Every structure is written in structure tokens, then in C-alpha cells.
Amino acid sequence: MKTIFSDKHALQSVETEFYRGKWVEAFEIPRRAELVLAEVKRANLGPVIAPESFGLAPVLATHDADFVHFLETAWEAWKAEVGPIPAYPNIWPPRRSRMIPTVRPGAELGRYAVDMSSPILPGTWEAARAAVDSALTGVQLIEAGDPAAFALCRPPGHHAGRDYFGGYCFLNNAAIAAQHFRDLGAERVAVLDIDYHHGNGTQDIFYDRGDVLTVSIHGDPVQEYPYYIGFADETGEGAGLGANLNLPLPWGSDFQAWSAALDQGLDRIRSFAPDRLVVSLGVDTFQDDPISHFLLQSTDYPQIGAKIAALGVPVLFVMEGGYAIEAIGVNAVNVLKGFEAARG
């Protein structure tokens, strides 16, 4: 299995983040990707290649054009008004506000950002674009005949919606890849999100469409970020009715409970019969993850890969979360090794 990786990921790097009312050491840091890459190499998973460049067209096929323009220009606007410091919102629009664009970058940040986890930095746009290109290079590999590929994306993407960012995510790498599969001729694509947190952005992007099935196993939104979305009764709307499956689980869920949810999600994917599968590969389900509350162990992850392989569908794995960084490489690569071993 080829791994696609860009060192431009490190352009998105902060030392602290605002977490539960205080500034703490940042969880989403460049070392996450570096440790996964090191384990890919140690395990001899396969060649590591750099992404190709695909331009903005695939991004604009998924995200709102005004939002994309904002991300591309936000840093320069912020720096001109405030200075070369990380850019955070200074207001969020009140309910029932008119959402008329402003000329103030701090206000515009609040229009597009859902939280304070994801500051805009000088290299944010370039890092996010490189992550997208990594995912799209994976699509290209699979369309050329590879049965699977691993896009080692950073920053992650599954919390980025059509016109908003947050949760460390700026552009939705997995959703852009799924749409690109469709644009290249796949009639049906499934996205399986196994990150601890709900793939709210992915759900948002495809919620009214029946050609892309979205399945997410995650912490119950009554307890867990991103809250307010990811409930089991959210099944899609319009043409997408029945094409969204949420499988929320309570804090403390172990692998037995989590695996049962995975089996349910995989059964739904089988019945959908997709031509391509995108897996949002988060390993913050790990028992020692500092911001998550599931109890999976490192020895569980190969079984996840094996279950996914049993679908018999070409798979693009796209890296998402995982913040127990000393174990992130082992856990992520264990999924891929389990997949490879089962595929034979």
C-alpha cells in the first residue's frame, strides 16, 4: 500500500490551544503525522510518495466558493489589521443574525469558524491544500488500479463542512476525495468515519445526496464534540434520505461495543454496494487518548482493517484524529496492516 505524505503539513503548527476554559499544550501538532510516517516506514507498509497538485477545482466541487476564498485570503487580511499573530474569531454571529459579510477579519473568522481549535496561520492555506492533494493523489492511485492507498493527511478534515471549519480541520479531505471519485465515474461512493468524533462536516456536505453514503461511529453528541449533530435519527434528507448512518456510543465503550457498531456500519455499506470506499481513519478511539473516552487497545486495530478489507471494495484511507501521539503510529498502521493481511 502506498502512503502519500507532504512535509507541508508542518506549516500548521501552534504550541497552545484553548481547551475547556484554559490555554493548554496543543493536541494537534506536526509530530502526530511524523510518528505515523515513521511507523509506516518501520513496518515496511509500502512506498511513501509526495502528492501531486490538483488545483482548486476539486475543492470547489465540495466547498462553497466564498468559504474557500476566505481561507485562501484570511491570513493576509488578519495580518494587515492585527499583526503576525495566530488569527482567532473575536465574535460568533448571534442567532437570527443576517450574516452580511463584514470588512473585519476577526468577524469573518467568526462567520466561518465553529470553534477556537483551528487558528489561521501564515501556512494554514498551504498545509490544508497539501492535505487535499494527498487525498486526491490517493484517488488517482486507486483509479489507476491500486486496491488501496493511505493519504497521511494533516491537517485533518472531517469537521470541515461546506462553508465552515473547526475541530483542527479546514478543508474536508475525505469528502473532497469522495466527490472526486464520483467526478471520475464512480456511481456510488461510501465514506466510513471511524474517528472518535462525529464526521459532522462530511455529513453536512452529503446529507441531501443519495450517491454518497456516509457512516460515522463516534462519541454520543450529548456528551461529546462536535455536539448538536451526529444523532442516530439523522438519516439524510431529500434525495439523501437513508444515505446517512450515525452510530453514536457512550463514553467508556470498549472494543466489543465499538466493533458491533462497526459491523452494523459495514452491513449498511455492503447493501449500498459502493464502487469506492473512503475511510476517515481516526485512532482517537484509543484508550489513552487525552481528549476522548473510548477504550480500544492497540491490538484491536488490525481487526478493524480486516473487517474493512472483507468488503472487497477499493479503499482510500484518509488520516484524521488521534492525540495519544506515542501510540498514534502503531494504531494507525495496525489498521492498515490488518487490512493488507486480510486482503492477501
Coordinates of C-alpha atoms in Angstrom, one line a residue:
M1 CA 0.0 0.0 0.0
K2 CA 1.4 3.4 -1.0
T3 CA 1.4 6.3 1.5
I4 CA 1.0 9.8 0.3
F5 CA 2.7 12.4 2.5
S6 CA 3.6 16.1 2.3
D7 CA 6.0 17.8 4.7
K8 CA 4.0 21.0 4.2
H9 CA 1.7 19.7 6.9
A10 CA 4.1 21.3 9.4
L11 CA 3.1 24.7 8.2
Q12 CA 0.1 24.4 10.5
S13 CA 1.7 24.4 13.9
V14 CA 0.7 26.0 17.2
E15 CA 2.1 25.5 20.7
T16 CA -1.1 26.0 22.7
E17 CA -4.9 25.8 22.2
F18 CA -7.9 27.0 24.2
Y19 CA -9.5 23.9 25.8
R20 CA -12.2 23.8 28.4
G21 CA -11.6 27.4 29.6
K22 CA -7.8 27.5 29.6
W23 CA -4.8 27.5 27.3
V24 CA -3.1 24.1 27.2
E25 CA -0.4 22.5 25.2
A26 CA -1.8 21.8 21.7
F27 CA -3.0 18.3 20.9
E28 CA -3.0 18.6 17.1
I29 CA 0.7 19.1 16.4
P30 CA 3.1 18.2 13.5
R31 CA 4.6 15.3 15.5
R32 CA 1.4 13.3 15.0
A33 CA 2.0 13.0 11.3
E34 CA 5.7 12.4 11.7
L35 CA 5.2 9.5 14.1
V36 CA 2.6 7.9 11.7
L37 CA 5.1 8.3 8.9
A38 CA 7.9 6.7 11.0
E39 CA 5.7 3.7 11.7
V40 CA 4.7 3.3 8.0
K41 CA 8.4 3.1 7.2
R42 CA 9.3 0.9 10.2
A43 CA 6.5 -1.6 9.2
N44 CA 7.5 -1.6 5.5
L45 CA 4.0 -0.8 4.6
G46 CA 5.0 0.3 1.1
P47 CA 6.4 3.2 -0.8
V48 CA 6.0 6.8 0.5
I49 CA 5.3 9.3 -2.2
A50 CA 4.7 13.0 -2.4
P51 CA 1.3 14.3 -3.6
E52 CA 0.7 15.8 -7.0
S53 CA -1.1 19.1 -7.4
F54 CA -4.7 19.2 -8.5
G55 CA -5.6 22.9 -8.3
L56 CA -8.8 24.3 -6.8
A57 CA -11.4 22.6 -9.0
P58 CA -11.8 19.5 -6.7
V59 CA -12.0 21.8 -3.6
L60 CA -14.7 23.9 -5.2
A61 CA -16.7 20.8 -6.2
T62 CA -17.2 20.2 -2.5
H63 CA -16.9 23.5 -0.6
D64 CA -18.6 26.8 -1.0
A65 CA -16.6 29.3 -3.2
D66 CA -16.9 32.2 -0.7
F67 CA -15.6 30.0 2.1
V68 CA -12.7 28.8 0.0
H69 CA -11.8 32.3 -0.9
F70 CA -11.9 33.3 2.8
L71 CA -9.5 30.5 3.8
E72 CA -7.1 31.5 1.0
T73 CA -7.1 35.2 1.9
A74 CA -7.8 35.2 5.7
W75 CA -4.2 35.3 6.9
E76 CA -3.2 38.4 4.8
A77 CA -6.3 40.3 5.9
W78 CA -5.7 39.4 9.6
K79 CA -2.0 40.3 9.5
A80 CA -2.7 43.6 7.9
E81 CA -5.2 44.6 10.6
V82 CA -3.9 42.8 13.7
G83 CA -0.4 41.7 13.0
P84 CA 1.5 38.5 12.5
I85 CA -0.1 36.5 15.4
P86 CA -2.5 33.5 15.2
A87 CA -5.9 34.5 13.9
Y88 CA -8.9 33.7 16.1
P89 CA -12.5 34.9 15.9
N90 CA -13.5 37.8 18.0
I91 CA -17.2 37.2 17.7
W92 CA -19.6 34.5 16.5
P93 CA -22.8 35.7 14.7
P94 CA -25.8 35.7 17.1
R95 CA -28.8 33.5 16.3
R96 CA -31.1 35.1 13.7
S97 CA -28.4 37.5 12.5
R98 CA -28.3 38.5 8.9
M99 CA -24.9 37.1 8.2
I100 CA -23.9 40.0 5.9
P101 CA -20.2 39.9 5.1
T102 CA -18.1 42.4 7.1
V103 CA -14.7 44.1 6.4
R104 CA -13.2 42.9 9.6
P105 CA -11.2 39.7 9.6
G106 CA -11.9 38.8 13.2
A107 CA -15.7 39.0 12.5
E108 CA -15.3 37.0 9.2
L109 CA -13.4 34.3 11.2
G110 CA -16.4 34.0 13.4
R111 CA -18.7 33.7 10.4
Y112 CA -16.7 30.6 9.1
A113 CA -15.1 29.1 12.3
V114 CA -17.2 26.9 14.6
D115 CA -14.7 26.9 17.5
M116 CA -11.2 28.2 18.6
S117 CA -9.3 25.0 18.0
S118 CA -8.1 26.0 14.5
P119 CA -6.3 29.3 14.2
I120 CA -5.3 30.7 10.8
L121 CA -1.6 30.9 10.5
P122 CA 0.8 32.0 7.7
G123 CA 1.0 28.5 6.3
T124 CA -2.6 27.3 7.0
W125 CA -3.8 27.5 3.5
E126 CA -0.7 25.8 2.0
A127 CA -0.9 23.0 4.6
A128 CA -4.6 22.4 4.0
R129 CA -4.1 22.4 0.2
A130 CA -1.3 19.8 0.6
A131 CA -3.6 17.6 2.7
V132 CA -6.2 17.8 0.0
D133 CA -3.7 17.0 -2.7
S134 CA -2.5 14.0 -0.7
A135 CA -6.1 12.6 -0.6
L136 CA -6.6 13.3 -4.3
T137 CA -3.3 11.6 -5.2
G138 CA -4.7 8.6 -3.3
V139 CA -7.8 8.8 -5.5
Q140 CA -5.6 8.8 -8.6
L141 CA -3.7 5.8 -7.4
I142 CA -6.9 3.8 -6.9
E143 CA -8.3 4.9 -10.3
A144 CA -5.1 3.6 -11.8
G145 CA -5.6 0.2 -10.3
D146 CA -4.2 0.2 -6.8
P147 CA -6.6 -1.6 -4.5
A148 CA -5.9 0.7 -1.6
A149 CA -3.9 3.8 -0.6
F150 CA -3.2 5.8 2.6
A151 CA -3.3 9.6 2.5
L152 CA -1.4 10.7 5.5
C153 CA -3.3 14.0 5.7
R154 CA -2.6 16.7 8.1
P155 CA -4.4 18.9 9.0
P156 CA -7.3 16.5 9.2
G157 CA -10.6 17.3 7.5
H158 CA -13.8 15.6 8.6
H159 CA -15.1 18.5 10.8
A160 CA -14.9 21.0 7.9
G161 CA -18.3 21.5 6.3
R162 CA -19.5 23.1 3.1
D163 CA -18.8 26.6 4.4
Y164 CA -17.2 26.3 7.8
F165 CA -14.0 25.0 9.5
G166 CA -13.1 23.9 13.0
G167 CA -12.0 20.9 15.1
Y168 CA -8.5 21.2 13.6
C169 CA -10.0 20.9 10.1
F170 CA -10.0 23.4 7.3
L171 CA -10.8 21.5 4.1
N172 CA -12.6 18.2 4.2
N173 CA -10.0 15.8 2.7
A174 CA -12.2 12.7 2.8
A175 CA -15.3 14.5 1.3
I176 CA -13.2 16.1 -1.5
A177 CA -11.8 12.6 -2.3
A178 CA -15.3 11.0 -2.3
Q179 CA -16.6 13.7 -4.7
H180 CA -13.5 13.3 -6.9
F181 CA -14.3 9.6 -7.1
R182 CA -17.8 10.5 -8.3
D183 CA -16.5 13.0 -10.8
L184 CA -14.2 10.3 -12.2
G185 CA -17.1 8.0 -12.8
A186 CA -17.9 6.0 -9.6
E187 CA -21.6 5.7 -9.4
R188 CA -21.7 5.2 -5.7
V189 CA -19.2 6.1 -3.0
A190 CA -19.3 5.4 0.7
V191 CA -17.4 7.3 3.4
L192 CA -16.8 5.4 6.7
D193 CA -15.7 7.6 9.6
I194 CA -14.1 5.7 12.4
D195 CA -12.7 8.7 14.2
Y196 CA -13.8 9.1 17.8
H197 CA -15.6 12.4 16.9
H198 CA -18.5 12.6 14.6
G199 CA -17.7 13.5 11.0
N200 CA -20.1 16.4 11.0
G201 CA -18.5 18.2 8.1
T202 CA -18.8 15.1 5.9
Q203 CA -22.4 14.6 6.9
D204 CA -23.1 18.2 6.1
I205 CA -21.6 18.0 2.7
F206 CA -23.5 14.9 1.5
Y207 CA -26.7 15.0 3.7
D208 CA -29.1 15.6 0.8
R209 CA -27.5 13.2 -1.7
G210 CA -28.1 9.6 -2.3
D211 CA -25.0 8.8 -4.4
V212 CA -22.6 9.1 -1.4
L213 CA -23.4 7.1 1.8
T214 CA -21.9 8.5 5.0
V215 CA -21.4 6.3 8.0
S216 CA -19.9 7.5 11.3
I217 CA -19.1 5.7 14.6
H218 CA -18.5 8.2 17.3
G219 CA -18.9 9.6 20.8
D220 CA -22.6 10.4 21.6
P221 CA -23.1 14.1 20.8
V222 CA -25.0 14.6 24.1
Q223 CA -21.6 14.1 25.7
E224 CA -19.0 14.8 23.0
Y225 CA -17.7 17.3 20.4
P226 CA -18.9 18.5 18.0
Y227 CA -22.2 18.2 19.9
Y228 CA -25.6 19.2 18.3
I229 CA -25.0 16.8 15.3
G230 CA -24.4 13.1 14.9
F231 CA -27.5 11.7 16.4
A232 CA -28.9 8.3 15.3
D233 CA -32.1 9.8 13.9
E234 CA -30.2 11.9 11.3
T235 CA -30.6 9.7 8.3
G236 CA -30.4 12.3 5.4
E237 CA -32.9 14.4 3.6
G238 CA -34.4 14.7 0.2
A239 CA -32.5 12.5 -2.3
G240 CA -30.2 11.6 0.6
L241 CA -32.8 10.1 2.9
G242 CA -31.4 6.9 4.1
A243 CA -27.9 7.6 3.0
N244 CA -26.6 8.8 6.3
L245 CA -26.0 6.4 9.2
N246 CA -24.8 7.7 12.6
L247 CA -23.8 5.1 15.3
P248 CA -23.2 7.1 18.5
L249 CA -21.7 5.3 21.5
P250 CA -21.4 6.4 25.2
W251 CA -18.2 7.2 27.0
G252 CA -16.4 4.1 28.1
S253 CA -17.4 2.0 25.1
D254 CA -14.9 -0.9 24.7
F255 CA -13.9 -2.7 21.5
Q256 CA -16.8 -5.2 21.8
A257 CA -19.4 -2.4 21.7
W258 CA -17.4 -0.4 19.1
S259 CA -16.9 -3.5 16.9
A260 CA -20.6 -4.3 17.0
A261 CA -21.3 -0.7 15.7
L262 CA -18.6 -1.2 13.0
D263 CA -20.3 -4.4 11.9
Q264 CA -23.6 -2.5 11.6
G265 CA -22.0 0.2 9.6
L266 CA -20.2 -2.3 7.3
D267 CA -23.5 -4.1 6.7
R268 CA -25.1 -0.9 5.5
I269 CA -22.1 -0.2 3.2
R270 CA -22.4 -3.7 1.7
S271 CA -26.1 -3.1 1.0
F272 CA -25.2 0.2 -0.6
A273 CA -22.7 -1.6 -2.9
P274 CA -20.3 1.3 -3.4
D275 CA -17.8 1.4 -6.2
R276 CA -15.3 3.1 -3.9
L277 CA -14.8 3.5 -0.1
V278 CA -13.2 6.4 1.7
V279 CA -12.2 5.7 5.3
S280 CA -11.7 8.6 7.7
L281 CA -9.1 7.0 9.8
G282 CA -9.0 8.4 13.2
V283 CA -7.4 6.5 16.1
D284 CA -8.5 8.7 18.9
T285 CA -10.7 5.8 19.9
F286 CA -7.6 4.5 21.7
Q287 CA -8.0 4.0 25.5
D288 CA -5.2 6.5 26.4
D289 CA -6.3 9.3 24.1
P290 CA -6.2 12.6 26.1
I291 CA -9.4 14.1 24.7
S292 CA -11.5 11.0 24.0
H293 CA -13.4 8.4 26.0
F294 CA -13.4 5.0 24.2
L295 CA -11.3 2.1 25.4
L296 CA -9.9 0.5 22.2
Q297 CA -6.4 -1.1 22.6
S298 CA -3.6 -1.2 20.0
T299 CA -4.3 -4.9 19.4
D300 CA -7.8 -4.1 18.3
Y301 CA -6.9 -2.0 15.3
P302 CA -5.8 -4.8 13.0
Q303 CA -9.2 -6.4 13.3
I304 CA -10.8 -3.1 12.1
G305 CA -8.6 -3.2 9.0
A306 CA -9.5 -6.8 8.4
K307 CA -13.3 -6.1 8.6
I308 CA -12.9 -3.3 6.1
A309 CA -11.0 -5.5 3.7
A310 CA -13.8 -8.0 3.8
L311 CA -16.0 -5.5 1.8
G312 CA -13.8 -6.2 -1.2
V313 CA -14.0 -2.6 -2.4
P314 CA -11.1 -0.3 -3.4
V315 CA -10.3 1.8 -0.3
L316 CA -8.7 5.2 0.3
F317 CA -7.7 5.6 3.9
V318 CA -7.5 9.3 4.9
M319 CA -5.8 10.3 8.2
E320 CA -8.0 12.1 10.7
G321 CA -7.6 12.3 14.5
G322 CA -5.5 10.6 17.2
Y323 CA -3.9 12.5 20.1
A324 CA -2.1 9.9 22.2
I325 CA 0.8 10.6 20.0
E326 CA 3.3 8.0 21.3
A327 CA 0.8 5.3 20.1
I328 CA -0.7 7.1 17.0
G329 CA 1.7 5.5 14.5
V330 CA 1.2 2.0 15.8
N331 CA -2.5 2.3 16.0
A332 CA -3.0 3.8 12.5
V333 CA -0.6 1.4 10.8
N334 CA -2.2 -1.5 12.6
V335 CA -5.4 -0.8 10.8
L336 CA -3.6 -0.7 7.5
K337 CA -1.6 -3.9 8.3
G338 CA -4.8 -5.7 9.3
F339 CA -6.4 -4.6 6.0
E340 CA -3.4 -5.8 4.0
A341 CA -3.1 -9.1 5.7
A342 CA -6.8 -9.8 5.2
R343 CA -6.8 -8.8 1.6
G344 CA -3.9 -11.2 0.9

